[in-house]
Amino acid sequence: MQALRERFQKELSQVRSLRELQEIRARYLGRKGALTEALKGLKALPPEERRQQGRLLNELKASMEEALRQRQQALKEAELKEALTREALDITLPGHYGPPGRPHPVSTVLEEIVEVFLSMGFSVEEGPEVELDYYNFEALNIPRDHPARDMQDTFYVSDDVLLRTHTSPVQIRVMKQQRPPLRFIAPGKVYRCDADVSHTPMFHQVEGLMVAEDISFAHLKGTLEAFLHRLFGQDVPVRFRPSYFPFTEPSAEVDIGCIFCRGSGCRVCQGSGWIEILGAGMVHPRVFEMVGYEPERYSGFAFGMGVERIAMLRYQIEDIRLFFVNDARFLAQF
Ligand code: DAH
């Protein structure tokens, strides 16, 4: 028994892994283990001796189990410690930095436009991009058979539902909700079935509307001149040309002096010295009737502009499609 104990202790002290520990356990305490065999051998002894030997063997067995348990715990702790050291991350190492994002030029120009009108006391309104024919056309004095519908190539969802072709329907929605006086702009996305260097199927517009008693064309001119001077510089010339829109009467298109050639004529202004920048006019009495405003009592002006067009002029970009391919090299220039 003494020899068995000593052999066990010696072998245990040499164990280096949990697997070796399992082998020792099997060698002494397994079904054919040395200690198990010794316990089986008790049967051959006379009763008195058997009891005494049995007690000693069981004590030895218990001390072996305890030694194995302690050794196992020590080995496990050592393995954990080793794994933690091996897999340690150095959290003080510098991270990988991606190139920083920047505002899109269209967003920048849009924010600038909004800022100017906010400073003039306009609020900001929104409307849906999926719109009813009624708001996009009908209520803006563009009936179904009106030739003005050919001015815009519309994406239809169904007979009555479409992607708005301009932000003008927001005029109708707001007037139906609120009473005069009102003064707001409505920026947002619009859609037309069109694609070339100056057209994309989606682009941005900013609509404007001011309605009160005694609003005149002079208010329209003053407001838009102040706006264009803030956006393009105090000395840029502004001119109003007679035009036609079904929802305004009279209607005008607004030009600024070409910012590239300063009026002498170049490729961008096609030799005219002027660049068209806005559509505008006095709200048509029929539109007021549609929303339940009394045309004899109220008057107002409206305007609409394309944001990409202004961004193209501002940054001298010749192809509108560059805004939407999201080429990081293009976007990084702004
Ligand atoms: N909705 C017009 C368009 O998309 C732009 C426009 C013109 C808006 C005159 C107006 C306006 O509010 O008065 O071409």
XYZ file of C-alpha atoms and ligand atoms in Angstrom:
348
model
C 0.000 0.000 0.000
C 2.884 2.306 0.859
C 4.547 1.562 -2.471
C 1.288 2.254 -4.275
C 0.921 5.613 -2.523
C 4.481 6.645 -3.341
C 4.230 5.608 -6.973
C 0.995 7.532 -7.326
C 2.475 10.671 -5.765
C 5.523 10.531 -7.969
C 3.501 10.107 -11.146
C 1.078 12.818 -10.145
C 3.907 15.291 -9.569
C 5.049 14.743 -13.170
C 1.673 15.382 -14.750
C 1.735 18.334 -17.205
C -1.752 18.291 -18.739
C -5.378 17.418 -18.061
C -5.073 14.531 -20.481
C -2.159 13.024 -18.506
C -4.191 13.519 -15.348
C -7.039 11.464 -16.831
C -4.568 8.689 -17.630
C -3.358 8.536 -14.038
C -6.884 8.528 -12.727
C -7.673 5.541 -14.960
C -4.445 3.779 -13.979
C -5.255 3.868 -10.242
C -8.983 4.383 -9.829
C -10.383 3.075 -13.139
C -12.174 -0.225 -13.551
C -8.845 -2.052 -13.953
C -6.889 0.473 -11.887
C -4.254 -0.529 -9.313
C -6.313 0.581 -6.324
C -9.501 -0.938 -7.687
C -7.699 -4.252 -8.113
C -6.401 -4.058 -4.529
C -9.947 -3.497 -3.244
C -11.107 -6.541 -5.197
C -8.270 -8.566 -3.591
C -9.768 -7.939 -0.123
C -12.242 -10.748 -0.706
C -9.485 -13.323 -0.298
C -8.581 -12.095 3.204
C -9.975 -13.308 6.521
C -12.741 -11.011 7.883
C -10.708 -9.255 10.592
C -7.851 -8.383 8.235
C -10.254 -7.559 5.455
C -11.913 -4.838 7.545
C -8.637 -3.244 8.561
C -7.124 -3.362 5.078
C -10.380 -2.152 3.614
C -10.411 0.913 5.824
C -6.818 1.784 4.890
C -7.430 1.216 1.196
C -10.528 3.415 1.253
C -8.575 6.150 3.029
C -5.901 5.874 0.362
C -8.559 6.028 -2.334
C -10.082 9.179 -0.808
C -6.694 10.875 -0.529
C -5.931 9.963 -4.168
C -9.231 11.446 -5.316
C -8.553 14.605 -3.370
C -5.017 14.896 -4.787
C -6.362 14.394 -8.321
C -9.044 17.044 -7.737
C -6.510 19.610 -6.533
C -4.138 18.871 -9.356
C -6.966 19.153 -11.878
C -7.953 22.557 -10.537
C -4.377 23.796 -10.666
C -3.989 22.585 -14.253
C -7.236 24.261 -15.312
C -6.193 27.564 -13.803
C -2.824 27.350 -15.508
C -4.452 26.603 -18.860
C -6.851 29.558 -18.506
C -4.007 31.878 -17.595
C -1.998 30.693 -20.557
C -4.972 31.200 -22.921
C -5.609 34.711 -21.623
C -2.010 35.671 -22.199
C -1.914 34.062 -25.628
C -5.165 35.700 -26.831
C -4.626 39.108 -25.248
C -5.578 42.162 -27.384
C -3.615 45.354 -27.126
C -6.434 47.858 -26.885
C -3.957 50.739 -26.884
C -3.030 50.110 -30.559
C -4.386 52.846 -32.890
C -7.586 51.949 -34.827
C -8.083 52.038 -38.589
C -9.574 55.365 -39.641
C -11.719 55.530 -42.794
C -11.831 58.743 -44.790
C -14.339 61.138 -43.171
C -17.717 61.709 -44.867
C -18.719 65.130 -46.160
C -21.991 66.897 -46.868
C -23.280 66.241 -50.383
C -23.137 69.429 -52.512
C -26.900 69.210 -53.085
C -27.472 69.073 -49.306
C -25.156 72.049 -48.785
C -26.971 74.211 -51.351
C -30.376 73.097 -50.083
C -29.418 74.035 -46.527
C -28.207 77.430 -47.727
C -31.488 78.122 -49.538
C -33.518 77.090 -46.484
C -31.331 79.274 -44.261
C -31.931 82.398 -46.382
C -35.714 81.953 -46.360
C -35.821 81.147 -42.629
C -34.041 84.462 -42.041
C -36.814 86.193 -44.038
C -39.518 84.707 -41.806
C -40.575 81.765 -43.981
C -41.342 78.440 -42.332
C -40.589 75.012 -43.841
C -43.345 72.611 -44.919
C -43.280 69.117 -46.429
C -45.523 66.965 -48.572
C -45.544 63.359 -49.842
C -43.419 62.256 -52.792
C -46.091 59.749 -53.817
C -48.877 62.182 -54.587
C -52.431 62.272 -55.856
C -53.071 63.535 -59.372
C -55.448 65.994 -57.726
C -52.735 67.834 -55.780
C -50.016 67.551 -58.410
C -52.190 68.761 -61.323
C -55.937 69.211 -60.831
C -55.914 71.685 -57.934
C -53.061 73.607 -59.553
C -55.360 74.466 -62.437
C -53.956 71.732 -64.701
C -56.986 69.624 -65.740
C -56.574 66.176 -67.292
C -56.625 67.314 -70.914
C -54.481 70.400 -70.274
C -51.499 70.663 -72.638
C -49.316 71.739 -69.694
C -49.281 68.087 -68.588
C -47.016 67.426 -71.557
C -44.468 69.817 -70.040
C -43.583 67.135 -67.518
C -43.089 63.422 -68.068
C -44.903 61.889 -65.166
C -44.264 58.562 -63.436
C -47.729 57.181 -62.740
C -48.404 54.652 -59.974
C -52.039 54.301 -61.020
C -54.614 56.526 -62.731
C -54.866 58.824 -59.711
C -51.538 58.261 -57.987
C -48.162 59.471 -59.230
C -44.671 60.523 -58.163
C -44.918 64.270 -57.761
C -43.380 66.098 -60.711
C -42.839 69.287 -58.709
C -43.150 70.604 -55.147
C -46.138 72.800 -56.079
C -48.702 70.295 -54.660
C -47.422 71.243 -51.201
C -48.948 74.702 -51.848
C -52.387 73.097 -52.085
C -51.914 70.815 -49.077
C -50.796 73.673 -46.820
C -53.500 76.118 -47.998
C -56.159 73.482 -47.342
C -54.827 73.117 -43.784
C -54.145 76.748 -42.851
C -55.715 80.169 -43.302
C -53.818 83.239 -44.528
C -51.520 84.941 -43.807
C -48.915 82.304 -44.606
C -45.349 82.293 -45.769
C -43.413 79.077 -46.259
C -41.024 77.126 -48.435
C -41.319 73.412 -49.283
C -38.069 71.665 -50.209
C -38.054 68.067 -51.408
C -37.522 65.396 -54.027
C -39.455 65.411 -57.304
C -39.570 62.880 -60.154
C -39.712 63.094 -63.919
C -39.130 60.492 -66.598
C -36.130 62.236 -68.084
C -32.380 61.583 -68.234
C -29.476 63.438 -69.855
C -26.609 65.742 -68.784
C -29.052 68.219 -67.244
C -31.889 65.888 -66.170
C -32.148 62.999 -63.700
C -35.353 61.048 -62.927
C -35.144 62.339 -59.346
C -34.053 65.829 -58.380
C -34.786 68.448 -55.739
C -36.933 71.548 -55.800
C -37.711 74.292 -53.353
C -41.223 75.693 -53.573
C -42.231 78.994 -52.014
C -45.601 80.541 -51.221
C -46.701 83.734 -49.512
C -50.393 84.619 -49.148
C -52.015 87.543 -47.333
C -54.133 90.584 -48.105
C -52.497 93.048 -50.524
C -49.544 90.917 -51.631
C -48.283 92.343 -54.922
C -45.827 91.508 -57.650
C -43.480 94.013 -55.983
C -43.313 91.697 -52.927
C -42.433 88.820 -55.239
C -39.667 90.815 -56.916
C -38.262 92.129 -53.633
C -38.250 88.706 -51.975
C -36.637 86.863 -54.885
C -34.082 89.608 -55.521
C -33.042 89.567 -51.867
C -32.821 85.772 -51.989
C -30.726 85.661 -55.186
C -28.388 88.360 -53.913
C -27.805 86.391 -50.733
C -27.150 83.213 -52.711
C -25.067 84.533 -55.636
C -23.677 87.842 -54.334
C -25.031 91.363 -53.844
C -24.039 92.639 -57.282
C -25.460 89.835 -59.443
C -28.074 91.282 -61.838
C -31.606 89.797 -61.643
C -34.294 90.060 -64.341
C -37.897 88.917 -64.630
C -39.222 87.620 -67.969
C -42.917 87.060 -68.730
C -43.733 83.349 -68.843
C -46.579 80.900 -68.370
C -47.551 78.529 -65.571
C -51.161 77.317 -65.169
C -51.177 78.038 -61.418
C -49.906 81.634 -61.572
C -51.096 84.772 -63.346
C -49.094 86.703 -64.282
C -46.156 84.282 -64.437
C -42.473 84.984 -64.754
C -39.161 83.260 -65.180
C -36.316 84.769 -63.213
C -32.770 84.993 -64.568
C -29.481 86.026 -63.013
C -26.598 87.536 -64.966
C -24.269 84.700 -66.025
C -21.864 84.125 -63.132
C -19.255 82.633 -65.473
C -18.867 85.336 -68.164
C -20.481 88.178 -66.171
C -22.893 88.815 -68.999
C -20.626 88.887 -72.029
C -21.881 85.508 -73.276
C -20.375 82.029 -72.865
C -21.139 78.349 -73.337
C -23.003 77.992 -70.031
C -25.428 80.869 -70.761
C -25.457 79.948 -74.459
C -24.252 83.403 -75.387
C -27.217 85.197 -73.791
C -25.418 86.507 -70.705
C -28.335 85.289 -68.530
C -29.095 82.073 -66.655
C -32.644 81.008 -65.785
C -32.937 80.148 -62.125
C -36.599 80.297 -60.983
C -40.227 80.009 -62.019
C -42.624 82.352 -60.229
C -45.857 84.301 -60.372
C -48.957 85.594 -58.602
C -51.177 82.744 -57.369
C -53.992 82.139 -59.888
C -57.474 83.011 -58.538
C -58.652 79.566 -59.603
C -56.087 77.969 -57.263
C -57.422 80.065 -54.379
C -60.961 78.866 -55.239
C -59.745 75.239 -55.166
C -58.503 75.603 -51.577
C -61.390 77.746 -50.367
C -59.607 81.110 -50.097
C -61.567 84.171 -51.283
C -59.743 85.443 -54.424
C -61.136 88.985 -53.946
C -59.686 89.182 -50.463
C -56.342 87.405 -50.724
C -53.418 87.561 -53.068
C -50.092 85.820 -53.042
C -46.956 84.909 -54.871
C -45.369 81.548 -55.520
C -42.049 80.370 -56.852
C -40.156 77.183 -57.541
C -36.530 76.354 -58.250
C -34.327 73.344 -58.959
C -31.639 72.687 -56.352
C -29.279 70.631 -58.552
C -29.317 73.377 -61.167
C -28.202 75.926 -58.580
C -25.559 73.532 -57.218
C -24.247 72.987 -60.773
C -23.838 76.733 -61.245
C -22.357 77.232 -57.799
C -19.734 74.486 -58.187
C -19.342 74.596 -61.983
C -20.503 71.013 -62.484
C -21.432 70.246 -66.080
C -23.176 66.875 -65.715
C -26.070 66.587 -63.222
C -25.648 62.797 -63.086
C -22.393 63.203 -61.150
C -24.481 64.102 -58.091
C -26.044 60.649 -57.949
C -23.371 58.093 -58.893
C -21.759 58.602 -55.464
C -18.196 58.474 -56.755
C -16.184 59.266 -53.625
C -13.558 61.095 -55.726
C -16.222 63.488 -57.022
C -17.857 64.014 -53.645
C -14.503 64.562 -51.890
C -13.998 67.777 -53.884
C -16.661 69.709 -51.968
N -43.698 73.900 -60.484
C -42.911 74.552 -61.541
C -42.037 73.506 -62.226
O -41.762 72.505 -61.654
C -42.062 75.630 -60.959
C -42.876 76.778 -60.491
C -43.185 77.797 -61.328
C -43.349 76.820 -59.202
C -43.937 78.890 -60.931
C -44.111 77.903 -58.767
C -44.397 78.938 -59.658
O -44.603 77.965 -57.530
O -45.128 79.999 -59.235
O -41.614 73.723 -63.321
